[in-house]
mmCIF file of C-alpha atoms in Angstrom:
data_model
loop_
_atom_site.group_PDB
_atom_site.id
_atom_site.type_symbol
_atom_site.label_atom_id
_atom_site.label_comp_id
_atom_site.label_asym_id
_atom_site.label_seq_id
_atom_site.Cartn_x
_atom_site.Cartn_y
_atom_site.Cartn_z
ATOM 1 C CA MET T 1 -28.508 -21.573 -35.363
ATOM 2 C CA ILE T 2 -29.232 -23.646 -38.536
ATOM 3 C CA ARG T 3 -30.878 -26.772 -38.060
ATOM 4 C CA ILE T 4 -30.191 -30.308 -38.889
ATOM 5 C CA TYR T 5 -32.540 -32.921 -40.085
ATOM 6 C CA LYS T 6 -32.350 -36.498 -41.280
ATOM 7 C CA TYR T 7 -33.729 -37.181 -44.708
ATOM 8 C CA GLY T 8 -37.689 -37.554 -44.508
ATOM 9 C CA GLU T 9 -38.024 -35.301 -41.352
ATOM 10 C CA VAL T 10 -38.664 -32.258 -43.496
ATOM 11 C CA ALA T 11 -40.722 -33.040 -46.873
ATOM 12 C CA ASN T 12 -38.789 -32.048 -50.089
ATOM 13 C CA SER T 13 -41.296 -29.744 -51.312
ATOM 14 C CA GLU T 14 -40.887 -27.825 -47.748
ATOM 15 C CA ILE T 15 -37.010 -27.352 -48.138
ATOM 16 C CA PHE T 16 -37.073 -24.020 -49.552
ATOM 17 C CA ALA T 17 -39.959 -22.959 -47.608
ATOM 18 C CA ARG T 18 -39.959 -19.490 -46.001
ATOM 19 C CA ALA T 19 -42.097 -17.819 -43.489
ATOM 20 C CA VAL T 20 -43.218 -14.923 -45.822
ATOM 21 C CA ALA T 21 -45.357 -12.028 -44.287
ATOM 22 C CA GLU T 22 -46.993 -10.679 -47.714
ATOM 23 C CA VAL T 23 -48.065 -7.482 -48.076
ATOM 24 C CA ASP T 24 -50.492 -6.932 -50.960
ATOM 25 C CA VAL T 25 -49.286 -4.083 -53.090
ATOM 26 C CA THR T 26 -51.549 -4.642 -56.061
ATOM 27 C CA ALA T 27 -53.738 -1.565 -55.438
ATOM 28 C CA ILE T 28 -50.676 0.782 -54.836
ATOM 29 C CA VAL T 29 -48.739 -0.571 -57.887
ATOM 30 C CA SER T 30 -51.985 -0.045 -60.076
ATOM 31 C CA ASP T 31 -52.344 3.711 -59.020
ATOM 32 C CA ILE T 32 -48.613 4.307 -59.631
ATOM 33 C CA ILE T 33 -48.949 2.477 -63.554
ATOM 34 C CA GLU T 34 -51.984 4.740 -64.177
ATOM 35 C CA ASN T 35 -50.622 8.016 -62.938
ATOM 36 C CA VAL T 36 -47.560 7.386 -65.191
ATOM 37 C CA ARG T 37 -49.494 6.542 -68.051
ATOM 38 C CA LYS T 38 -51.330 9.641 -67.415
ATOM 39 C CA ASN T 39 -48.704 12.268 -66.562
ATOM 40 C CA GLY T 40 -45.500 10.982 -67.757
ATOM 41 C CA ASP T 41 -42.375 12.657 -66.685
ATOM 42 C CA ARG T 42 -44.182 14.851 -63.956
ATOM 43 C CA ALA T 43 -45.374 11.707 -62.344
ATOM 44 C CA LEU T 44 -41.645 10.392 -62.364
ATOM 45 C CA LEU T 45 -40.406 13.411 -60.745
ATOM 46 C CA GLU T 46 -42.983 13.477 -58.000
ATOM 47 C CA TYR T 47 -42.339 9.964 -57.127
ATOM 48 C CA SER T 48 -38.465 10.663 -56.644
ATOM 49 C CA GLU T 49 -39.164 13.194 -54.597
ATOM 50 C CA LYS T 50 -41.608 11.178 -52.434
ATOM 51 C CA PHE T 51 -39.954 7.715 -52.532
ATOM 52 C CA ASP T 52 -36.125 8.518 -53.278
ATOM 53 C CA LYS T 53 -36.050 11.980 -51.381
ATOM 54 C CA VAL T 54 -34.833 13.780 -54.399
ATOM 55 C CA ARG T 55 -35.815 16.646 -56.405
ATOM 56 C CA LEU T 56 -34.477 16.030 -59.949
ATOM 57 C CA SER T 57 -34.230 18.648 -62.778
ATOM 58 C CA GLY T 58 -34.090 16.088 -65.311
ATOM 59 C CA ILE T 59 -34.557 12.163 -65.304
ATOM 60 C CA GLU T 60 -31.977 10.911 -68.237
ATOM 61 C CA VAL T 61 -28.603 10.395 -67.141
ATOM 62 C CA SER T 62 -26.159 12.355 -69.618
ATOM 63 C CA ALA T 63 -23.067 11.376 -71.378
ATOM 64 C CA GLN T 64 -20.811 13.578 -68.912
ATOM 65 C CA GLU T 65 -22.464 11.920 -65.829
ATOM 66 C CA ILE T 66 -21.542 8.601 -67.219
ATOM 67 C CA ASP T 67 -18.036 9.547 -68.363
ATOM 68 C CA GLU T 68 -17.364 11.345 -64.882
ATOM 69 C CA ALA T 69 -18.812 7.969 -62.937
ATOM 70 C CA PHE T 70 -16.609 5.847 -64.852
ATOM 71 C CA SER T 71 -13.402 7.840 -64.143
ATOM 72 C CA SER T 72 -14.180 7.876 -60.630
ATOM 73 C CA VAL T 73 -14.269 3.876 -60.327
ATOM 74 C CA ASP T 74 -10.938 2.774 -59.539
ATOM 75 C CA ALA T 75 -8.972 0.949 -62.300
ATOM 76 C CA GLU T 76 -8.561 -2.429 -61.071
ATOM 77 C CA PHE T 77 -12.454 -2.622 -60.716
ATOM 78 C CA VAL T 78 -12.842 -1.777 -64.245
ATOM 79 C CA ARG T 79 -10.446 -4.074 -65.077
ATOM 80 C CA VAL T 80 -12.171 -7.179 -63.513
ATOM 81 C CA MET T 81 -15.572 -5.986 -64.826
ATOM 82 C CA LYS T 82 -14.157 -5.891 -68.381
ATOM 83 C CA LYS T 83 -13.076 -9.509 -68.026
ATOM 84 C CA ALA T 84 -16.174 -10.658 -66.604
ATOM 85 C CA ALA T 85 -17.771 -8.839 -69.449
ATOM 86 C CA GLU T 86 -15.487 -10.958 -71.925
ATOM 87 C CA ASN T 87 -16.521 -14.155 -70.134
ATOM 88 C CA ILE T 88 -20.008 -13.370 -70.346
ATOM 89 C CA TYR T 89 -19.826 -12.317 -73.929
ATOM 90 C CA ALA T 90 -17.902 -15.356 -75.030
ATOM 91 C CA PHE T 91 -20.495 -17.912 -73.035
ATOM 92 C CA HIS T 92 -23.612 -16.032 -74.542
ATOM 93 C CA SER T 93 -22.340 -15.702 -78.029
ATOM 94 C CA ARG T 94 -22.651 -19.642 -78.176
ATOM 95 C CA GLN T 95 -26.195 -19.414 -77.743
ATOM 96 C CA VAL T 96 -27.143 -17.353 -80.870
ATOM 97 C CA ARG T 97 -29.758 -19.333 -82.982
ATOM 98 C CA ASN T 98 -29.849 -19.169 -86.791
ATOM 99 C CA SER T 99 -32.905 -18.776 -88.953
ATOM 100 C CA PHE T 100 -33.459 -21.666 -91.358
ATOM 101 C CA LEU T 101 -35.040 -22.517 -94.496
ATOM 102 C CA ILE T 102 -36.722 -25.658 -95.785
ATOM 103 C CA GLU T 103 -37.320 -26.310 -99.801
ATOM 104 C CA GLY T 104 -39.991 -28.989 -100.235
ATOM 105 C CA GLU T 105 -41.488 -30.541 -103.719
ATOM 106 C CA ASP T 106 -43.216 -28.593 -105.948
ATOM 107 C CA GLY T 107 -41.578 -25.520 -105.066
ATOM 108 C CA ILE T 108 -42.856 -25.144 -101.313
ATOM 109 C CA VAL T 109 -40.410 -23.096 -99.144
ATOM 110 C CA MET T 110 -40.572 -22.952 -95.460
ATOM 111 C CA GLY T 111 -38.892 -21.277 -92.700
ATOM 112 C CA GLN T 112 -38.035 -19.564 -89.567
ATOM 113 C CA ARG T 113 -36.470 -16.223 -89.332
ATOM 114 C CA ILE T 114 -34.546 -15.053 -85.961
ATOM 115 C CA THR T 115 -34.989 -11.273 -85.431
ATOM 116 C CA PRO T 116 -34.077 -9.245 -82.340
ATOM 117 C CA ILE T 117 -36.458 -7.802 -80.037
ATOM 118 C CA ASP T 118 -36.296 -3.910 -80.939
ATOM 119 C CA ARG T 119 -35.901 -2.161 -77.466
ATOM 120 C CA VAL T 120 -35.365 -3.563 -74.251
ATOM 121 C CA GLY T 121 -35.683 -2.333 -70.568
ATOM 122 C CA LEU T 122 -33.414 -2.977 -67.988
ATOM 123 C CA TYR T 123 -34.358 -2.361 -64.366
ATOM 124 C CA VAL T 124 -31.312 -2.245 -62.064
ATOM 125 C CA PRO T 125 -32.106 -1.961 -58.209
ATOM 126 C CA GLY T 126 -30.407 0.886 -56.300
ATOM 127 C CA GLY T 127 -29.288 1.468 -52.541
ATOM 128 C CA THR T 128 -27.688 -1.411 -50.956
ATOM 129 C CA ALA T 129 -28.804 -3.829 -53.869
ATOM 130 C CA ALA T 130 -26.762 -1.906 -56.605
ATOM 131 C CA TYR T 131 -25.364 -4.868 -58.264
ATOM 132 C CA PRO T 132 -23.181 -3.942 -61.486
ATOM 133 C CA SER T 133 -23.018 -7.660 -62.128
ATOM 134 C CA SER T 134 -26.655 -7.552 -62.903
ATOM 135 C CA VAL T 135 -26.013 -4.785 -65.642
ATOM 136 C CA LEU T 136 -23.501 -7.008 -67.352
ATOM 137 C CA MET T 137 -25.591 -10.301 -67.227
ATOM 138 C CA ASN T 138 -28.864 -8.501 -68.345
ATOM 139 C CA SER T 139 -27.024 -6.029 -71.302
ATOM 140 C CA ILE T 140 -24.585 -8.419 -72.910
ATOM 141 C CA PRO T 141 -27.024 -11.114 -74.061
ATOM 142 C CA ALA T 142 -29.272 -8.395 -75.501
ATOM 143 C CA LYS T 143 -26.319 -6.925 -77.393
ATOM 144 C CA ILE T 144 -25.316 -10.194 -78.908
ATOM 145 C CA ALA T 145 -29.007 -10.724 -79.778
ATOM 146 C CA GLY T 146 -28.773 -7.397 -81.854
ATOM 147 C CA CYS T 147 -31.208 -5.479 -79.845
ATOM 148 C CA GLY T 148 -31.778 -2.010 -81.252
ATOM 149 C CA MET T 149 -31.843 -0.403 -78.432
ATOM 150 C CA ILE T 150 -31.110 -1.006 -74.387
ATOM 151 C CA VAL T 151 -32.839 1.425 -72.018
ATOM 152 C CA MET T 152 -31.599 1.026 -68.340
ATOM 153 C CA VAL T 153 -33.636 2.426 -65.279
ATOM 154 C CA THR T 154 -32.286 2.786 -61.974
ATOM 155 C CA PRO T 155 -33.065 4.765 -58.740
ATOM 156 C CA PRO T 156 -31.023 7.717 -57.880
ATOM 157 C CA GLY T 157 -29.276 8.191 -54.448
ATOM 158 C CA LYS T 158 -30.427 11.271 -52.494
ATOM 159 C CA ASP T 159 -27.682 13.533 -54.194
ATOM 160 C CA GLY T 160 -29.532 12.766 -57.551
ATOM 161 C CA LYS T 161 -26.695 10.878 -58.738
ATOM 162 C CA VAL T 162 -26.707 6.926 -59.886
ATOM 163 C CA ASN T 163 -24.343 4.653 -58.011
ATOM 164 C CA PRO T 164 -21.026 4.978 -60.236
ATOM 165 C CA ASN T 165 -20.364 1.295 -60.424
ATOM 166 C CA ILE T 166 -23.603 0.786 -62.106
ATOM 167 C CA LEU T 167 -22.944 3.443 -64.737
ATOM 168 C CA ALA T 168 -19.500 2.111 -65.396
ATOM 169 C CA ALA T 169 -20.887 -1.395 -66.041
ATOM 170 C CA ALA T 170 -23.641 0.200 -68.383
ATOM 171 C CA LYS T 171 -20.621 1.884 -70.194
ATOM 172 C CA ILE T 172 -18.947 -1.324 -70.557
ATOM 173 C CA ALA T 173 -22.042 -3.216 -71.507
ATOM 174 C CA GLY T 174 -23.099 -0.902 -74.113
ATOM 175 C CA VAL T 175 -26.355 0.457 -72.391
ATOM 176 C CA ASP T 176 -27.715 2.919 -74.880
ATOM 177 C CA ARG T 177 -29.811 5.226 -72.536
ATOM 178 C CA ILE T 178 -30.141 5.287 -68.872
ATOM 179 C CA PHE T 179 -32.848 7.188 -66.612
ATOM 180 C CA LYS T 180 -32.666 8.113 -62.882
ATOM 181 C CA VAL T 181 -35.746 6.301 -61.918
ATOM 182 C CA GLY T 182 -36.888 3.334 -59.766
ATOM 183 C CA GLY T 183 -39.745 1.271 -58.373
ATOM 184 C CA ALA T 184 -43.117 0.215 -59.913
ATOM 185 C CA GLN T 185 -43.099 3.894 -61.806
ATOM 186 C CA ALA T 186 -40.101 2.792 -63.603
ATOM 187 C CA VAL T 187 -41.467 -0.381 -64.797
ATOM 188 C CA ALA T 188 -44.691 1.800 -65.920
ATOM 189 C CA ALA T 189 -42.296 4.311 -67.619
ATOM 190 C CA LEU T 190 -40.712 1.592 -69.625
ATOM 191 C CA ALA T 191 -43.937 -0.197 -70.805
ATOM 192 C CA TYR T 192 -46.049 2.897 -71.641
ATOM 193 C CA GLY T 193 -43.347 5.334 -72.290
ATOM 194 C CA THR T 194 -43.068 8.944 -71.069
ATOM 195 C CA GLU T 195 -42.018 12.519 -72.737
ATOM 196 C CA THR T 196 -38.597 11.299 -71.987
ATOM 197 C CA VAL T 197 -38.726 7.646 -71.504
ATOM 198 C CA PRO T 198 -38.976 5.399 -74.526
ATOM 199 C CA GLU T 199 -41.520 2.801 -74.688
ATOM 200 C CA VAL T 200 -39.914 -0.709 -74.608
ATOM 201 C CA ASP T 201 -41.259 -4.240 -75.655
ATOM 202 C CA LYS T 202 -39.497 -6.335 -72.977
ATOM 203 C CA ILE T 203 -38.294 -5.468 -69.636
ATOM 204 C CA VAL T 204 -35.849 -7.649 -67.545
ATOM 205 C CA GLY T 205 -34.203 -7.202 -64.370
ATOM 206 C CA PRO T 206 -34.751 -7.948 -60.720
ATOM 207 C CA GLY T 207 -36.192 -5.772 -58.279
ATOM 208 C CA ASN T 208 -38.725 -5.573 -54.891
ATOM 209 C CA ALA T 209 -42.077 -6.373 -54.251
ATOM 210 C CA PHE T 210 -43.504 -3.079 -56.209
ATOM 211 C CA VAL T 211 -41.250 -3.866 -59.122
ATOM 212 C CA ALA T 212 -42.379 -7.493 -59.341
ATOM 213 C CA GLU T 213 -45.800 -6.361 -59.037
ATOM 214 C CA ALA T 214 -45.467 -3.860 -61.643
ATOM 215 C CA LYS T 215 -43.601 -6.536 -64.046
ATOM 216 C CA LYS T 216 -47.008 -8.677 -63.562
ATOM 217 C CA GLN T 217 -49.406 -5.721 -64.458
ATOM 218 C CA VAL T 218 -47.889 -4.753 -67.510
ATOM 219 C CA PHE T 219 -47.085 -8.091 -68.892
ATOM 220 C CA GLY T 220 -49.018 -8.512 -71.979
ATOM 221 C CA LYS T 221 -48.282 -4.718 -72.934
ATOM 222 C CA VAL T 222 -44.634 -5.808 -72.970
ATOM 223 C CA ALA T 223 -42.930 -9.049 -72.321
ATOM 224 C CA ILE T 224 -40.996 -9.646 -69.191
ATOM 225 C CA ASP T 225 -38.071 -12.158 -68.067
ATOM 226 C CA MET T 226 -39.731 -13.678 -64.985
ATOM 227 C CA ILE T 227 -40.699 -12.787 -61.373
ATOM 228 C CA ALA T 228 -37.812 -13.932 -59.652
ATOM 229 C CA GLY T 229 -38.374 -14.678 -55.927
ATOM 230 C CA PRO T 230 -35.510 -14.604 -53.100
ATOM 231 C CA SER T 231 -32.316 -16.280 -53.926
ATOM 232 C CA GLU T 232 -31.807 -20.103 -53.127
ATOM 233 C CA ILE T 233 -28.705 -22.366 -53.113
ATOM 234 C CA LEU T 234 -28.709 -26.142 -52.493
ATOM 235 C CA VAL T 235 -25.184 -27.464 -51.656
ATOM 236 C CA VAL T 236 -24.387 -31.080 -52.168
ATOM 237 C CA ALA T 237 -21.376 -32.095 -50.103
ATOM 238 C CA ASP T 238 -19.722 -35.521 -49.174
ATOM 239 C CA LYS T 239 -17.752 -36.352 -46.344
ATOM 240 C CA THR T 240 -14.401 -34.943 -47.617
ATOM 241 C CA CYS T 241 -15.486 -31.636 -48.105
ATOM 242 C CA ASP T 242 -13.981 -28.729 -46.046
ATOM 243 C CA ALA T 243 -16.809 -27.473 -43.590
ATOM 244 C CA ASP T 244 -15.309 -23.919 -43.469
ATOM 245 C CA VAL T 245 -15.611 -23.956 -47.322
ATOM 246 C CA ILE T 246 -19.267 -25.167 -47.394
ATOM 247 C CA ALA T 247 -20.554 -22.405 -44.619
ATOM 248 C CA ALA T 248 -18.722 -19.752 -46.646
ATOM 249 C CA ASP T 249 -20.999 -21.039 -49.680
ATOM 250 C CA LEU T 250 -24.200 -21.091 -47.871
ATOM 251 C CA LEU T 251 -23.551 -17.602 -46.311
ATOM 252 C CA SER T 252 -22.931 -16.281 -49.871
ATOM 253 C CA GLN T 253 -26.589 -16.672 -50.796
ATOM 254 C CA ALA T 254 -27.915 -15.986 -47.280
ATOM 255 C CA GLU T 255 -26.349 -12.531 -47.134
ATOM 256 C CA HIS T 256 -28.467 -11.511 -49.930
ATOM 257 C CA ASP T 257 -31.778 -11.192 -48.199
ATOM 258 C CA LYS T 258 -33.395 -12.315 -45.033
ATOM 259 C CA LEU T 259 -36.033 -14.461 -47.331
ATOM 260 C CA ALA T 260 -32.841 -16.408 -48.759
ATOM 261 C CA SER T 261 -32.676 -19.811 -48.355
ATOM 262 C CA ALA T 262 -29.340 -21.797 -48.077
ATOM 263 C CA VAL T 263 -29.613 -25.604 -47.491
ATOM 264 C CA LEU T 264 -26.970 -28.457 -47.598
ATOM 265 C CA VAL T 265 -27.640 -31.893 -48.293
ATOM 266 C CA THR T 266 -24.759 -34.454 -47.168
ATOM 267 C CA ASP T 267 -24.202 -37.990 -46.653
ATOM 268 C CA SER T 268 -22.014 -37.395 -43.466
ATOM 269 C CA GLU T 269 -23.574 -36.548 -39.930
ATOM 270 C CA GLN T 270 -20.020 -35.279 -39.002
ATOM 271 C CA LEU T 271 -19.848 -32.896 -42.080
ATOM 272 C CA ALA T 272 -23.361 -31.546 -40.805
ATOM 273 C CA LEU T 273 -22.142 -30.884 -37.391
ATOM 274 C CA ASP T 274 -18.878 -29.563 -38.646
ATOM 275 C CA VAL T 275 -20.673 -26.877 -41.009
ATOM 276 C CA GLN T 276 -23.295 -26.007 -38.295
ATOM 277 C CA ALA T 277 -20.411 -24.952 -36.163
ATOM 278 C CA ALA T 278 -18.556 -23.170 -38.917
ATOM 279 C CA LEU T 279 -21.511 -21.141 -39.833
ATOM 280 C CA GLU T 280 -21.605 -19.883 -36.242
ATOM 281 C CA ARG T 281 -18.093 -18.719 -36.420
ATOM 282 C CA GLN T 282 -18.332 -17.063 -39.724
ATOM 283 C CA ILE T 283 -21.797 -14.979 -39.377
ATOM 284 C CA PRO T 284 -20.434 -12.503 -36.973
ATOM 285 C CA MET T 285 -17.578 -11.637 -39.478
ATOM 286 C CA LEU T 286 -19.675 -10.577 -42.146
ATOM 287 C CA SER T 287 -20.736 -6.885 -43.206
ATOM 288 C CA ARG T 288 -24.409 -8.139 -43.625
ATOM 289 C CA ALA T 289 -24.037 -10.367 -40.449
ATOM 290 C CA GLU T 290 -27.857 -9.674 -39.373
ATOM 291 C CA ILE T 291 -29.426 -10.543 -42.815
ATOM 292 C CA ALA T 292 -27.203 -13.769 -43.113
ATOM 293 C CA ARG T 293 -28.290 -14.334 -39.315
ATOM 294 C CA THR T 294 -31.755 -14.251 -40.140
ATOM 295 C CA SER T 295 -31.726 -16.220 -43.486
ATOM 296 C CA ILE T 296 -29.760 -18.952 -41.847
ATOM 297 C CA ASP T 297 -31.802 -19.388 -38.619
ATOM 298 C CA LYS T 298 -35.192 -18.947 -40.354
ATOM 299 C CA ASN T 299 -34.592 -20.667 -43.836
ATOM 300 C CA GLY T 300 -31.368 -22.508 -43.679
ATOM 301 C CA LYS T 301 -31.421 -26.388 -43.086
ATOM 302 C CA ILE T 302 -28.853 -29.226 -43.254
ATOM 303 C CA ILE T 303 -30.219 -32.550 -44.220
ATOM 304 C CA VAL T 304 -28.373 -35.715 -43.722
ATOM 305 C CA ALA T 305 -29.404 -38.335 -46.271
ATOM 306 C CA ASP T 306 -28.505 -42.025 -46.891
ATOM 307 C CA SER T 307 -26.523 -41.528 -50.054
ATOM 308 C CA LEU T 308 -25.604 -39.050 -52.714
ATOM 309 C CA GLU T 309 -28.321 -40.835 -54.849
ATOM 310 C CA ARG T 310 -30.807 -39.933 -52.480
ATOM 311 C CA VAL T 311 -29.382 -36.101 -52.741
ATOM 312 C CA ILE T 312 -29.721 -36.134 -56.368
ATOM 313 C CA GLU T 313 -33.448 -37.148 -55.983
ATOM 314 C CA ILE T 314 -33.926 -34.157 -53.630
ATOM 315 C CA ALA T 315 -32.273 -31.616 -55.781
ATOM 316 C CA ASN T 316 -34.589 -32.895 -58.808
ATOM 317 C CA GLU T 317 -37.743 -32.467 -56.641
ATOM 318 C CA ILE T 318 -37.066 -29.158 -55.276
ATOM 319 C CA ALA T 319 -35.180 -27.487 -58.755
ATOM 320 C CA PRO T 320 -33.102 -25.114 -56.907
ATOM 321 C CA GLU T 321 -32.059 -21.949 -58.595
ATOM 322 C CA HIS T 322 -28.216 -22.860 -57.691
ATOM 323 C CA LEU T 323 -26.789 -26.162 -57.121
ATOM 324 C CA GLU T 324 -23.358 -26.934 -56.098
ATOM 325 C CA LEU T 325 -22.044 -30.313 -56.508
ATOM 326 C CA CYS T 326 -19.388 -30.220 -54.011
ATOM 327 C CA VAL T 327 -17.926 -33.879 -54.630
ATOM 328 C CA ASP T 328 -14.695 -35.389 -56.157
ATOM 329 C CA ASN T 329 -16.517 -36.520 -59.401
ATOM 330 C CA PRO T 330 -19.289 -34.246 -60.299
ATOM 331 C CA PHE T 331 -19.631 -35.303 -63.895
ATOM 332 C CA ASP T 332 -20.866 -38.641 -62.476
ATOM 333 C CA TYR T 333 -23.977 -36.913 -61.369
ATOM 334 C CA LEU T 334 -24.483 -34.000 -63.947
ATOM 335 C CA GLY T 335 -26.400 -36.254 -66.142
ATOM 336 C CA LYS T 336 -28.936 -37.251 -63.356
ATOM 337 C CA ILE T 337 -29.575 -33.324 -62.654
ATOM 338 C CA ARG T 338 -32.904 -32.577 -64.472
ATOM 339 C CA HIS T 339 -34.116 -29.615 -62.733
ATOM 340 C CA ALA T 340 -31.754 -26.727 -61.664
ATOM 341 C CA GLY T 341 -31.021 -23.130 -62.713
ATOM 342 C CA SER T 342 -27.491 -23.143 -62.690
ATOM 343 C CA VAL T 343 -25.125 -26.263 -61.474
ATOM 344 C CA PHE T 344 -21.599 -25.312 -60.130
ATOM 345 C CA MET T 345 -19.541 -28.580 -60.397
ATOM 346 C CA GLY T 346 -16.535 -29.913 -58.285
ATOM 347 C CA LYS T 347 -14.889 -28.582 -54.903
ATOM 348 C CA TYR T 348 -13.356 -25.433 -56.684
ATOM 349 C CA CYS T 349 -16.435 -23.746 -58.230
ATOM 350 C CA PRO T 350 -18.370 -21.674 -55.586
ATOM 351 C CA GLU T 351 -21.644 -20.265 -56.675
ATOM 352 C CA ALA T 352 -19.788 -16.954 -56.620
ATOM 353 C CA LEU T 353 -18.024 -17.362 -59.486
ATOM 354 C CA GLY T 354 -21.309 -17.697 -61.478
ATOM 355 C CA ASP T 355 -22.657 -14.461 -59.817
ATOM 356 C CA TYR T 356 -19.645 -12.269 -61.050
ATOM 357 C CA PHE T 357 -17.310 -13.678 -63.451
ATOM 358 C CA ALA T 358 -17.428 -17.118 -64.932
ATOM 359 C CA GLY T 359 -19.780 -16.237 -68.000
ATOM 360 C CA PRO T 360 -23.004 -18.419 -67.595
ATOM 361 C CA ASN T 361 -25.939 -16.110 -66.684
ATOM 362 C CA HIS T 362 -26.848 -15.372 -62.997
ATOM 363 C CA THR T 363 -30.435 -14.312 -63.605
ATOM 364 C CA LEU T 364 -31.978 -17.490 -62.843
ATOM 365 C CA PRO T 365 -35.263 -19.517 -62.253
ATOM 366 C CA THR T 366 -36.334 -19.510 -58.679
ATOM 367 C CA GLY T 367 -39.083 -21.258 -56.483
ATOM 368 C CA GLY T 368 -38.837 -24.496 -58.190
ATOM 369 C CA THR T 369 -39.503 -23.053 -61.674
ATOM 370 C CA ALA T 370 -36.259 -24.378 -62.936
ATOM 371 C CA ARG T 371 -38.769 -27.271 -63.495
ATOM 372 C CA PHE T 372 -39.964 -25.459 -66.590
ATOM 373 C CA SER T 373 -38.011 -22.488 -67.366
ATOM 374 C CA SER T 374 -34.292 -21.428 -68.098
ATOM 375 C CA PRO T 375 -31.621 -18.967 -66.963
ATOM 376 C CA LEU T 376 -31.763 -15.580 -68.808
ATOM 377 C CA SER T 377 -30.240 -15.814 -72.414
ATOM 378 C CA VAL T 378 -29.986 -14.542 -75.878
ATOM 379 C CA ASP T 379 -33.262 -16.248 -76.679
ATOM 380 C CA ASP T 380 -34.998 -13.697 -74.316
ATOM 381 C CA PHE T 381 -33.988 -11.239 -76.478
ATOM 382 C CA VAL T 382 -34.734 -12.439 -79.984
ATOM 383 C CA LYS T 383 -38.582 -13.699 -81.356
ATOM 384 C CA LYS T 384 -39.064 -16.212 -84.284
ATOM 385 C CA SER T 385 -41.061 -15.527 -87.133
ATOM 386 C CA GLN T 386 -42.471 -18.381 -89.492
ATOM 387 C CA TYR T 387 -43.215 -18.109 -93.078
ATOM 388 C CA THR T 388 -44.572 -20.466 -95.809
ATOM 389 C CA TYR T 389 -44.812 -20.336 -99.792
ATOM 390 C CA TYR T 390 -46.691 -22.490 -101.907
ATOM 391 C CA THR T 391 -46.850 -22.857 -105.456
ATOM 392 C CA LYS T 392 -49.799 -23.203 -107.713
ATOM 393 C CA GLU T 393 -49.142 -26.874 -108.147
ATOM 394 C CA ALA T 394 -48.351 -27.616 -104.440
ATOM 395 C CA LEU T 395 -51.452 -26.050 -103.094
ATOM 396 C CA GLY T 396 -53.753 -27.901 -105.610
ATOM 397 C CA LYS T 397 -52.439 -31.369 -104.107
ATOM 398 C CA VAL T 398 -53.389 -30.633 -100.631
ATOM 399 C CA ALA T 399 -56.289 -28.035 -100.898
ATOM 400 C CA GLN T 400 -58.878 -30.727 -100.410
ATOM 401 C CA ASP T 401 -57.109 -32.181 -97.459
ATOM 402 C CA VAL T 402 -57.013 -28.751 -95.878
ATOM 403 C CA ALA T 403 -60.788 -28.339 -96.750
ATOM 404 C CA LEU T 404 -61.637 -31.502 -95.103
ATOM 405 C CA PHE T 405 -59.791 -30.639 -91.675
ATOM 406 C CA ALA T 406 -61.353 -27.337 -91.592
ATOM 407 C CA THR T 407 -64.901 -28.879 -92.239
ATOM 408 C CA ARG T 408 -64.352 -31.459 -89.221
ATOM 409 C CA GLU T 409 -63.729 -28.434 -87.319
ATOM 410 C CA GLY T 410 -66.657 -26.477 -88.292
ATOM 411 C CA LEU T 411 -64.823 -23.717 -89.847
ATOM 412 C CA THR T 412 -66.467 -23.389 -93.528
ATOM 413 C CA ALA T 413 -64.614 -20.329 -94.236
ATOM 414 C CA HIS T 414 -61.325 -21.895 -93.810
ATOM 415 C CA ALA T 415 -62.378 -24.887 -96.002
ATOM 416 C CA ALA T 416 -63.736 -22.378 -98.640
ATOM 417 C CA SER T 417 -60.180 -20.598 -98.777
ATOM 418 C CA ALA T 418 -58.338 -23.371 -99.136
ATOM 419 C CA VAL T 419 -60.172 -24.553 -102.275
ATOM 420 C CA ALA T 420 -61.093 -21.140 -103.997
ATOM 421 C CA ARG T 421 -58.157 -20.667 -105.864
ATOM 422 C CA GLN T 422 -58.633 -24.165 -107.438
ATOM 423 C CA LYS T 423 -62.427 -23.413 -108.286
ATOM 424 C CA LYS T 424 -60.861 -20.113 -110.296
#
């Protein structure tokens, strides 16, 4: 059963604390990456047989397989995915940045160019964690950014096929190439390339401990989006809220993972007790009841604070991945929220709306990293280049200033370079 605490009984920094039995996979992942670097496709096929229990004749998903999968998905779900894709596209289109140019005195020209990343790799988990929503959320911003190629990797099932919902989402999102490979070996293939899998410039997408470690190890060779931890939600609710609704929102994250954290902070002791009871009624009815039960019992918390203002302080200190403001006047508090991955406003905006349909991205910073990082966006798929142009006259006016600065730093070659043209 979820525990109820008075404010102050649990340190704010411990509200999302988890008992995690860490397994060091560093050496295993390092060996996998090296094997893929040396042996390419052969290593990938061997790992598919070892880890996925399937012997593949080829790695790449064919156009025929994609079309067959798309046809097998029921039309109503295709309609919903297309509508979700439209919403995601509409939201992320507003994030597009423009290049700029500044023209100064004496013919000086400076500017910044925004250019898309050439090739992006998208990791999509398989098995019970096959989420077509993640395909849409990761691919559509990359398409809007103008990336030249989006390469998706995802583990096959024991039948050698990829989940049809995943392939349907990839078709809707415009993914260019898809490969039947998962785990650390998939990340290695994207980072270094094989005979079949093209080398990419950035890897995005969630995965297990092996995938996360592989992303850490290839960072520098390629860029990565983030290392996301277990899901977390902080629900802020006042006494007017429906306990059954709040319990359902908490469970929407608890069912993700036994390590997920679902926390309610309220100014009402009665609501705390009612939500505690509602959780006990709802958990047995879930398809993932065992996972939700473990998450709620080990990591879930209800905290009773003396005011909603105090609740906002808690939210800002722990910087939650998901923050629900289940109050009648959410916009009164929005301006006070400094640290949160995504904020869900009011009593009719469940976090699940953001996971699938509304449009804002569901790939969010976890573990307090919302203090300094942001949701996945179009910005993650572009890069900025600067340029500078000076005329002879413009350089002549500042060359001695540049040389003085360089000399103070002890870099005399810099100083000489600044004035060399004037000496000519």
